[in-house]
PDB file of C-alpha atoms and ligand atoms in Angstrom:
ATOM      1  CA  UNK A 296     106.550  35.142 178.293  1.00 43.00           C
ATOM      2  CA  UNK A 297     103.984  34.805 175.500  1.00 46.00           C
ATOM      3  CA  UNK A 298     102.710  31.256 175.036  1.00 46.00           C
ATOM      4  CA  UNK A 299     103.864  31.024 171.408  1.00 47.00           C
ATOM      5  CA  UNK A 300     107.468  31.250 172.533  1.00 45.00           C
ATOM      6  CA  UNK A 301     107.088  27.927 174.339  1.00 49.00           C
ATOM      7  CA  UNK A 302     106.327  26.095 171.115  1.00 53.00           C
ATOM      8  CA  UNK A 303     109.176  23.921 169.857  1.00 55.00           C
ATOM      9  CA  UNK A 304     111.609  25.976 167.811  1.00 67.00           C
ATOM     10  CA  UNK A 305     109.726  29.246 168.258  1.00 86.00           C
ATOM     11  CA  UNK A 306     111.902  32.232 169.059  1.00 93.00           C
ATOM     12  CA  UNK A 307     110.722  34.734 171.704  1.00 94.00           C
ATOM     13  CA  UNK A 308     111.057  37.711 169.348  1.00 95.00           C
ATOM     14  CA  UNK A 309     110.225  35.821 166.131  1.00 94.00           C
ATOM     15  CA  UNK A 310     109.947  38.216 163.195  1.00 95.00           C
ATOM     16  CA  UNK A 311     111.692  41.029 165.064  1.00 97.00           C
ATOM     17  CA  UNK A 312     114.361  42.634 162.921  1.00 98.00           C
ATOM     18  CA  UNK A 313     117.438  43.146 165.092  1.00 98.00           C
ATOM     19  CA  UNK A 314     120.421  45.281 164.081  1.00 98.00           C
ATOM     20  CA  UNK A 315     123.616  44.691 166.063  1.00 98.00           C
ATOM     21  CA  UNK A 316     126.492  47.142 166.406  1.00 98.00           C
ATOM     22  CA  UNK A 317     129.475  47.670 168.697  1.00 98.00           C
ATOM     23  CA  UNK A 318     132.613  49.764 169.112  1.00 98.00           C
ATOM     24  CA  UNK A 319     135.172  46.937 169.415  1.00 98.00           C
ATOM     25  CA  UNK A 320     134.905  46.027 165.741  1.00 98.00           C
ATOM     26  CA  UNK A 321     133.552  43.293 163.479  1.00 98.00           C
ATOM     27  CA  UNK A 322     136.048  40.669 164.743  1.00 98.00           C
ATOM     28  CA  UNK A 323     135.461  41.239 168.480  1.00 98.00           C
ATOM     29  CA  UNK A 324     134.567  38.143 170.546  1.00 98.00           C
ATOM     30  CA  UNK A 325     131.969  40.232 172.418  1.00 98.00           C
ATOM     31  CA  UNK A 326     130.152  40.915 169.143  1.00 98.00           C
ATOM     32  CA  UNK A 327     130.022  37.213 168.344  1.00 98.00           C
ATOM     33  CA  UNK A 328     128.669  36.486 171.812  1.00 98.00           C
ATOM     34  CA  UNK A 329     125.890  39.061 171.343  1.00 98.00           C
ATOM     35  CA  UNK A 330     125.108  37.650 167.885  1.00 98.00           C
ATOM     36  CA  UNK A 331     124.601  34.224 169.482  1.00 98.00           C
ATOM     37  CA  UNK A 332     122.161  35.713 171.996  1.00 98.00           C
ATOM     38  CA  UNK A 333     120.282  37.581 169.260  1.00 98.00           C
ATOM     39  CA  UNK A 334     120.009  34.493 167.045  1.00 98.00           C
ATOM     40  CA  UNK A 335     118.297  32.683 169.927  1.00 98.00           C
ATOM     41  CA  UNK A 336     115.670  35.470 169.954  1.00 98.00           C
ATOM     42  CA  UNK A 337     115.016  36.024 166.236  1.00 98.00           C
ATOM     43  CA  UNK A 338     115.987  34.738 162.777  1.00 97.00           C
ATOM     44  CA  UNK A 339     116.182  38.270 161.381  1.00 98.00           C
ATOM     45  CA  UNK A 340     119.508  39.402 162.838  1.00 98.00           C
ATOM     46  CA  UNK A 341     121.859  41.787 161.038  1.00 98.00           C
ATOM     47  CA  UNK A 342     125.264  43.136 162.041  1.00 98.00           C
ATOM     48  CA  UNK A 343     126.909  46.374 160.911  1.00 98.00           C
ATOM     49  CA  UNK A 344     130.068  47.006 162.933  1.00 98.00           C
ATOM     50  CA  UNK A 345     133.250  49.060 162.619  1.00 98.00           C
ATOM     51  CA  UNK A 346     136.072  47.468 160.632  1.00 98.00           C
ATOM     52  CA  UNK A 347     138.556  48.273 163.422  1.00 97.00           C
ATOM     53  CA  UNK A 348     138.183  49.061 167.104  1.00 94.00           C
ATOM     54  CA  UNK A 349     136.503  52.398 167.849  1.00 94.00           C
ATOM     55  CA  UNK A 350     136.323  52.351 171.652  1.00 91.00           C
ATOM     56  CA  UNK A 351     135.898  55.784 173.302  1.00 90.00           C
ATOM     57  CA  UNK A 352     134.916  57.468 170.024  1.00 93.00           C
ATOM     58  CA  UNK A 353     131.594  58.419 171.595  1.00 95.00           C
ATOM     59  CA  UNK A 354     128.872  59.690 169.244  1.00 96.00           C
ATOM     60  CA  UNK A 355     131.197  60.830 166.449  1.00 97.00           C
ATOM     61  CA  UNK A 356     130.103  60.864 162.834  1.00 98.00           C
ATOM     62  CA  UNK A 357     132.348  60.694 159.760  1.00 97.00           C
ATOM     63  CA  UNK A 358     131.451  63.454 157.297  1.00 97.00           C
ATOM     64  CA  UNK A 359     134.744  64.510 155.638  1.00 97.00           C
ATOM     65  CA  UNK A 360     135.522  61.334 153.718  1.00 98.00           C
ATOM     66  CA  UNK A 361     133.594  58.499 152.031  1.00 98.00           C
ATOM     67  CA  UNK A 362     132.814  55.265 153.861  1.00 98.00           C
ATOM     68  CA  UNK A 363     133.436  51.746 152.532  1.00 98.00           C
ATOM     69  CA  UNK A 364     131.060  48.897 153.290  1.00 98.00           C
ATOM     70  CA  UNK A 365     132.536  45.373 153.353  1.00 98.00           C
ATOM     71  CA  UNK A 366     130.463  42.217 153.496  1.00 98.00           C
ATOM     72  CA  UNK A 367     131.570  39.501 155.943  1.00 97.00           C
ATOM     73  CA  UNK A 368     128.533  37.211 155.628  1.00 97.00           C
ATOM     74  CA  UNK A 369     124.956  37.123 154.372  1.00 97.00           C
ATOM     75  CA  UNK A 370     123.860  39.505 157.135  1.00 98.00           C
ATOM     76  CA  UNK A 371     127.223  40.750 158.468  1.00 98.00           C
ATOM     77  CA  UNK A 372     128.877  43.970 157.330  1.00 98.00           C
ATOM     78  CA  UNK A 373     131.749  46.216 158.366  1.00 98.00           C
ATOM     79  CA  UNK A 374     132.136  49.972 157.819  1.00 98.00           C
ATOM     80  CA  UNK A 375     135.505  51.752 157.980  1.00 98.00           C
ATOM     81  CA  UNK A 376     134.030  54.349 160.306  1.00 98.00           C
ATOM     82  CA  UNK A 377     132.647  54.960 163.756  1.00 98.00           C
ATOM     83  CA  UNK A 378     129.948  53.081 165.693  1.00 98.00           C
ATOM     84  CA  UNK A 379     127.506  55.874 164.853  1.00 98.00           C
ATOM     85  CA  UNK A 380     128.397  55.637 161.124  1.00 98.00           C
ATOM     86  CA  UNK A 381     127.511  51.940 161.307  1.00 98.00           C
ATOM     87  CA  UNK A 382     124.005  52.638 162.627  1.00 98.00           C
ATOM     88  CA  UNK A 383     123.394  55.299 159.974  1.00 98.00           C
ATOM     89  CA  UNK A 384     124.618  52.967 157.200  1.00 98.00           C
ATOM     90  CA  UNK A 385     122.741  50.026 158.692  1.00 98.00           C
ATOM     91  CA  UNK A 386     119.392  51.805 158.920  1.00 98.00           C
ATOM     92  CA  UNK A 387     119.598  53.969 155.787  1.00 98.00           C
ATOM     93  CA  UNK A 388     121.392  51.596 153.433  1.00 98.00           C
ATOM     94  CA  UNK A 389     121.767  47.943 154.459  1.00 98.00           C
ATOM     95  CA  UNK A 390     118.218  47.717 155.905  1.00 98.00           C
ATOM     96  CA  UNK A 391     116.588  50.464 153.872  1.00 98.00           C
ATOM     97  CA  UNK A 392     113.879  48.026 152.685  1.00 98.00           C
ATOM     98  CA  UNK A 393     112.697  47.602 156.283  1.00 98.00           C
ATOM     99  CA  UNK A 394     114.125  49.365 159.306  1.00 98.00           C
ATOM    100  CA  UNK A 395     115.214  47.348 162.345  1.00 98.00           C
ATOM    101  CA  UNK A 396     112.682  46.997 165.149  1.00 98.00           C
ATOM    102  CA  UNK A 397     115.435  46.825 167.771  1.00 98.00           C
ATOM    103  CA  UNK A 398     119.110  47.812 167.940  1.00 98.00           C
ATOM    104  CA  UNK A 399     121.504  45.964 170.251  1.00 98.00           C
ATOM    105  CA  UNK A 400     125.052  47.143 170.939  1.00 98.00           C
ATOM    106  CA  UNK A 401     127.886  45.137 172.431  1.00 96.00           C
ATOM    107  CA  UNK A 402     128.897  43.141 174.205  1.00 98.00           C
ATOM    108  CA  UNK A 403     131.521  45.742 174.975  1.00 98.00           C
ATOM    109  CA  UNK A 404     134.869  44.444 176.224  1.00 97.00           C
ATOM    110  CA  UNK A 405     134.720  46.149 179.620  1.00 95.00           C
ATOM    111  CA  UNK A 406     132.053  48.023 181.527  1.00 95.00           C
ATOM    112  CA  UNK A 407     130.414  51.285 180.475  1.00 96.00           C
ATOM    113  CA  UNK A 408     129.656  52.683 183.910  1.00 94.00           C
ATOM    114  CA  UNK A 409     129.463  56.204 185.319  1.00 92.00           C
ATOM    115  CA  UNK A 410     131.558  58.655 183.274  1.00 90.00           C
ATOM    116  CA  UNK A 411     132.261  55.944 180.660  1.00 92.00           C
ATOM    117  CA  UNK A 412     128.806  56.577 179.216  1.00 95.00           C
ATOM    118  CA  UNK A 413     129.957  59.915 177.792  1.00 94.00           C
ATOM    119  CA  UNK A 414     132.975  58.386 176.011  1.00 94.00           C
ATOM    120  CA  UNK A 415     131.463  55.086 174.946  1.00 96.00           C
ATOM    121  CA  UNK A 416     130.979  54.112 171.317  1.00 98.00           C
ATOM    122  CA  UNK A 417     128.872  51.194 172.547  1.00 98.00           C
ATOM    123  CA  UNK A 418     126.379  53.560 174.169  1.00 98.00           C
ATOM    124  CA  UNK A 419     126.544  55.874 171.119  1.00 98.00           C
ATOM    125  CA  UNK A 420     125.158  53.058 168.949  1.00 98.00           C
ATOM    126  CA  UNK A 421     122.058  53.075 171.148  1.00 98.00           C
ATOM    127  CA  UNK A 422     121.955  56.888 171.124  1.00 98.00           C
ATOM    128  CA  UNK A 423     121.939  56.959 167.332  1.00 98.00           C
ATOM    129  CA  UNK A 424     119.208  54.317 167.211  1.00 98.00           C
ATOM    130  CA  UNK A 425     117.133  56.429 169.618  1.00 97.00           C
ATOM    131  CA  UNK A 426     117.501  59.386 167.230  1.00 97.00           C
ATOM    132  CA  UNK A 427     115.956  57.133 164.561  1.00 97.00           C
ATOM    133  CA  UNK A 428     113.161  56.317 167.014  1.00 96.00           C
ATOM    134  CA  UNK A 429     114.295  52.692 167.319  1.00 97.00           C
ATOM    135  CA  UNK A 430     114.389  50.951 170.732  1.00 97.00           C
ATOM    136  CA  UNK A 431     118.016  50.288 171.652  1.00 98.00           C
ATOM    137  CA  UNK A 432     120.010  48.541 174.348  1.00 98.00           C
ATOM    138  CA  UNK A 433     123.759  48.933 174.938  1.00 98.00           C
ATOM    139  CA  UNK A 434     125.378  46.024 176.770  1.00 98.00           C
ATOM    140  CA  UNK A 435     128.829  45.789 178.327  1.00 98.00           C
ATOM    141  CA  UNK A 436     130.690  43.057 180.176  1.00 98.00           C
ATOM    142  CA  UNK A 437     132.711  44.403 183.105  1.00 96.00           C
ATOM    143  CA  UNK A 438     136.155  42.789 183.307  1.00 92.00           C
ATOM    144  CA  UNK A 439     138.422  41.862 186.150  1.00 90.00           C
ATOM    145  CA  UNK A 440     141.591  43.974 186.170  1.00 82.00           C
ATOM    146  CA  UNK A 441     144.355  42.441 184.003  1.00 82.00           C
ATOM    147  CA  UNK A 442     142.176  39.479 182.989  1.00 88.00           C
ATOM    148  CA  UNK A 443     140.585  38.648 179.609  1.00 90.00           C
ATOM    149  CA  UNK A 444     136.887  39.432 179.373  1.00 95.00           C
ATOM    150  CA  UNK A 445     134.607  36.485 180.118  1.00 97.00           C
ATOM    151  CA  UNK A 446     131.240  36.960 178.385  1.00 98.00           C
ATOM    152  CA  UNK A 447     129.480  34.145 180.273  1.00 98.00           C
ATOM    153  CA  UNK A 448     127.429  36.525 182.498  1.00 98.00           C
ATOM    154  CA  UNK A 449     126.380  38.647 179.495  1.00 98.00           C
ATOM    155  CA  UNK A 450     125.366  35.538 177.541  1.00 98.00           C
ATOM    156  CA  UNK A 451     123.427  34.181 180.517  1.00 98.00           C
ATOM    157  CA  UNK A 452     121.407  37.337 181.281  1.00 98.00           C
ATOM    158  CA  UNK A 453     121.156  39.395 178.080  1.00 98.00           C
ATOM    159  CA  UNK A 454     118.475  37.406 176.277  1.00 98.00           C
ATOM    160  CA  UNK A 455     115.960  37.639 179.122  1.00 98.00           C
ATOM    161  CA  UNK A 456     116.588  41.355 179.680  1.00 98.00           C
ATOM    162  CA  UNK A 457     116.263  42.163 175.965  1.00 98.00           C
ATOM    163  CA  UNK A 458     113.028  40.184 175.690  1.00 97.00           C
ATOM    164  CA  UNK A 459     111.454  41.752 178.778  1.00 97.00           C
ATOM    165  CA  UNK A 460     112.396  45.298 177.766  1.00 97.00           C
ATOM    166  CA  UNK A 461     111.387  44.946 174.124  1.00 96.00           C
ATOM    167  CA  UNK A 462     108.024  43.375 174.953  1.00 94.00           C
ATOM    168  CA  UNK A 463     107.177  46.211 177.368  1.00 94.00           C
ATOM    169  CA  UNK A 464     105.850  49.654 176.429  1.00 92.00           C
ATOM    170  CA  UNK A 465     108.947  51.388 175.089  1.00 91.00           C
ATOM    171  CA  UNK A 466     108.889  55.195 175.609  1.00 90.00           C
ATOM    172  CA  UNK A 467     110.173  57.140 172.615  1.00 84.00           C
ATOM    173  CA  UNK A 468     113.737  58.441 173.160  1.00 88.00           C
ATOM    174  CA  UNK A 469     114.527  55.836 175.823  1.00 95.00           C
ATOM    175  CA  UNK A 470     117.763  53.937 175.435  1.00 97.00           C
ATOM    176  CA  UNK A 471     118.968  51.413 177.955  1.00 98.00           C
ATOM    177  CA  UNK A 472     122.500  50.843 179.264  1.00 98.00           C
ATOM    178  CA  UNK A 473     123.158  47.368 180.700  1.00 98.00           C
ATOM    179  CA  UNK A 474     126.344  46.202 182.466  1.00 98.00           C
ATOM    180  CA  UNK A 475     127.164  42.655 183.558  1.00 98.00           C
ATOM    181  CA  UNK A 476     129.410  41.944 186.564  1.00 97.00           C
ATOM    182  CA  UNK A 477     132.540  39.798 186.117  1.00 97.00           C
ATOM    183  CA  UNK A 478     131.254  36.740 188.002  1.00 97.00           C
ATOM    184  CA  UNK A 479     130.245  33.190 187.222  1.00 97.00           C
ATOM    185  CA  UNK A 480     126.611  33.432 186.051  1.00 98.00           C
ATOM    186  CA  UNK A 481     125.380  31.484 189.103  1.00 98.00           C
ATOM    187  CA  UNK A 482     127.191  33.945 191.396  1.00 98.00           C
ATOM    188  CA  UNK A 483     125.392  36.967 189.894  1.00 98.00           C
ATOM    189  CA  UNK A 484     122.977  38.354 192.512  1.00 98.00           C
ATOM    190  CA  UNK A 485     120.276  39.461 190.062  1.00 98.00           C
ATOM    191  CA  UNK A 486     119.171  42.397 187.941  1.00 98.00           C
ATOM    192  CA  UNK A 487     118.794  45.911 189.423  1.00 98.00           C
ATOM    193  CA  UNK A 488     117.821  49.248 187.899  1.00 97.00           C
ATOM    194  CA  UNK A 489     120.003  52.215 188.877  1.00 96.00           C
ATOM    195  CA  UNK A 490     121.150  55.622 187.743  1.00 95.00           C
ATOM    196  CA  UNK A 491     124.455  56.487 186.102  1.00 94.00           C
ATOM    197  CA  UNK A 492     127.100  56.876 188.808  1.00 93.00           C
ATOM    198  CA  UNK A 493     130.066  59.118 189.227  1.00 88.00           C
ATOM    199  CA  UNK A 494     133.529  57.939 190.200  1.00 85.00           C
ATOM    200  CA  UNK A 495     135.375  59.681 192.976  1.00 80.00           C
ATOM    201  CA  UNK A 496     138.661  59.906 191.093  1.00 76.00           C
ATOM    202  CA  UNK A 497     139.614  61.710 187.890  1.00 77.00           C
ATOM    203  CA  UNK A 498     141.028  60.418 184.618  1.00 81.00           C
ATOM    204  CA  UNK A 499     144.797  60.855 184.340  1.00 84.00           C
ATOM    205  CA  UNK A 500     147.648  61.213 181.899  1.00 89.00           C
ATOM    206  CA  UNK A 501     150.781  59.053 181.836  1.00 90.00           C
ATOM    207  CA  UNK A 502     154.033  60.685 180.712  1.00 93.00           C
ATOM    208  CA  UNK A 503     156.702  58.763 178.842  1.00 94.00           C
ATOM    209  CA  UNK A 504     159.167  58.996 175.971  1.00 96.00           C
ATOM    210  CA  UNK A 505     159.251  57.244 172.594  1.00 96.00           C
ATOM    211  CA  UNK A 506     162.263  55.231 171.260  1.00 97.00           C
ATOM    212  CA  UNK A 507     163.750  58.448 169.833  1.00 97.00           C
ATOM    213  CA  UNK A 508     163.549  60.116 173.248  1.00 97.00           C
ATOM    214  CA  UNK A 509     160.649  62.419 172.377  1.00 97.00           C
ATOM    215  CA  UNK A 510     158.161  62.927 175.192  1.00 97.00           C
ATOM    216  CA  UNK A 511     154.580  61.761 174.874  1.00 96.00           C
ATOM    217  CA  UNK A 512     151.422  61.934 176.952  1.00 94.00           C
ATOM    218  CA  UNK A 513     149.121  58.914 177.056  1.00 91.00           C
ATOM    219  CA  UNK A 514     145.613  58.953 178.478  1.00 88.00           C
ATOM    220  CA  UNK A 515     145.815  55.657 180.249  1.00 75.00           C
ATOM    221  CA  UNK A 516     145.480  56.163 183.967  1.00 65.00           C
ATOM    222  CA  UNK A 517     141.858  55.211 183.908  1.00 66.00           C
ATOM    223  CA  UNK A 518     139.191  56.010 186.416  1.00 64.00           C
ATOM    224  CA  UNK A 519     138.743  53.806 189.443  1.00 69.00           C
ATOM    225  CA  UNK A 520     135.688  53.590 191.627  1.00 68.00           C
ATOM    226  CA  UNK A 521     136.087  53.682 195.388  1.00 67.00           C
ATOM    227  CA  UNK A 522     132.896  55.298 196.633  1.00 66.00           C
ATOM    228  CA  UNK A 523     130.135  53.328 198.301  1.00 64.00           C
ATOM    229  CA  UNK A 524     127.263  54.763 196.227  1.00 82.00           C
ATOM    230  CA  UNK A 525     125.353  51.493 196.156  1.00 85.00           C
ATOM    231  CA  UNK A 526     122.432  52.543 193.960  1.00 89.00           C
ATOM    232  CA  UNK A 527     124.396  53.667 190.918  1.00 95.00           C
ATOM    233  CA  UNK A 528     125.468  51.457 188.001  1.00 96.00           C
ATOM    234  CA  UNK A 529     128.994  51.450 189.476  1.00 93.00           C
ATOM    235  CA  UNK A 530     127.807  50.343 192.900  1.00 94.00           C
ATOM    236  CA  UNK A 531     125.416  47.712 191.561  1.00 96.00           C
ATOM    237  CA  UNK A 532     128.011  46.002 189.351  1.00 96.00           C
ATOM    238  CA  UNK A 533     130.615  46.201 192.156  1.00 94.00           C
ATOM    239  CA  UNK A 534     128.132  44.389 194.411  1.00 94.00           C
ATOM    240  CA  UNK A 535     127.547  41.633 191.847  1.00 97.00           C
ATOM    241  CA  UNK A 536     124.313  42.763 190.164  1.00 97.00           C
ATOM    242  CA  UNK A 537     123.528  43.264 186.506  1.00 98.00           C
ATOM    243  CA  UNK A 538     122.852  47.020 186.283  1.00 98.00           C
ATOM    244  CA  UNK A 539     120.191  48.463 183.985  1.00 98.00           C
ATOM    245  CA  UNK A 540     120.094  52.247 183.469  1.00 98.00           C
ATOM    246  CA  UNK A 541     117.535  54.149 181.384  1.00 98.00           C
ATOM    247  CA  UNK A 542     119.121  57.015 179.434  1.00 98.00           C
ATOM    248  CA  UNK A 543     117.864  59.740 177.150  1.00 95.00           C
ATOM    249  CA  UNK A 544     119.497  62.199 174.807  1.00 93.00           C
ATOM    250  CA  UNK A 545     118.100  65.418 176.257  1.00 93.00           C
ATOM    251  CA  UNK A 546     121.079  66.859 178.138  1.00 93.00           C
ATOM    252  CA  UNK A 547     119.072  69.820 179.416  1.00 95.00           C
ATOM    253  CA  UNK A 548     119.635  70.529 183.111  1.00 94.00           C
ATOM    254  CA  UNK A 549     116.018  71.219 184.002  1.00 92.00           C
ATOM    255  CA  UNK A 550     116.672  72.981 187.323  1.00 92.00           C
ATOM    256  CA  UNK A 551     119.226  75.127 185.513  1.00 96.00           C
ATOM    257  CA  UNK A 552     116.612  76.097 182.915  1.00 95.00           C
ATOM    258  CA  UNK A 553     114.615  78.024 185.494  1.00 94.00           C
ATOM    259  CA  UNK A 554     117.742  79.491 187.111  1.00 95.00           C
ATOM    260  CA  UNK A 555     119.080  80.817 183.796  1.00 97.00           C
ATOM    261  CA  UNK A 556     115.675  82.180 182.830  1.00 96.00           C
ATOM    262  CA  UNK A 557     115.621  84.125 186.086  1.00 95.00           C
ATOM    263  CA  UNK A 558     119.178  85.318 185.460  1.00 96.00           C
ATOM    264  CA  UNK A 559     119.098  86.240 181.776  1.00 97.00           C
ATOM    265  CA  UNK A 560     115.536  86.852 180.617  1.00 95.00           C
TER     266      UNK A 560
HETATM  267 MN1   MN B 297     134.821  49.046 173.328  1.00 71.55          MN
END
């Protein structure tokens, strides 16, 4: 930690402009918890979040209708769009005088582990920031089944992780996905870096009928993890660690590149 951060009242990332987003919406308790963490790091903290929940909207962008920006505080705004819309509006409009130095997303209500990463609006906030060339960290608080989310582990560990990552050399295009286990902070085993995992069961559909007797299908039989892949984000959080996974936006399968060249060229 730099010595200036030990001075009374000094914030570790003083002067750093932080933009916060999420996919659970402007009123989400997880957003407020992340705002508290960010305010302990810097005085230049801004929030642009969806007006209503946008979980599992992934990296979608609204292009066929106008967006409305509503102000909820001096540095708090909501957009009636997706998490990605919020980053675009935040960077290009709300903070057009000076871009953010760092984008934080979360704290999501529930983990974003394994296959979740592809559906997550929380992770998409960080993806969009990476497209702008801005360092970004997505953070999610894993929940116990059927219990309300307790953000105590996220609040205990996020500030230190954000500071350490931001003050390191940040490779262009890197975004970071962080998940906190659902434990008392003093029960958390530590911080581990791991790859994105893969669950050993598939997502399912629940069949039912509405009050008029018409059948519906509801995607609601969510993925469960049973494998013992200890080094993935899934395995690390299941074993009580905070998991940290570096991601990038290049989806190219590099081994496949050579295979397809040999096949088609
Ligand atoms: Mn969410």
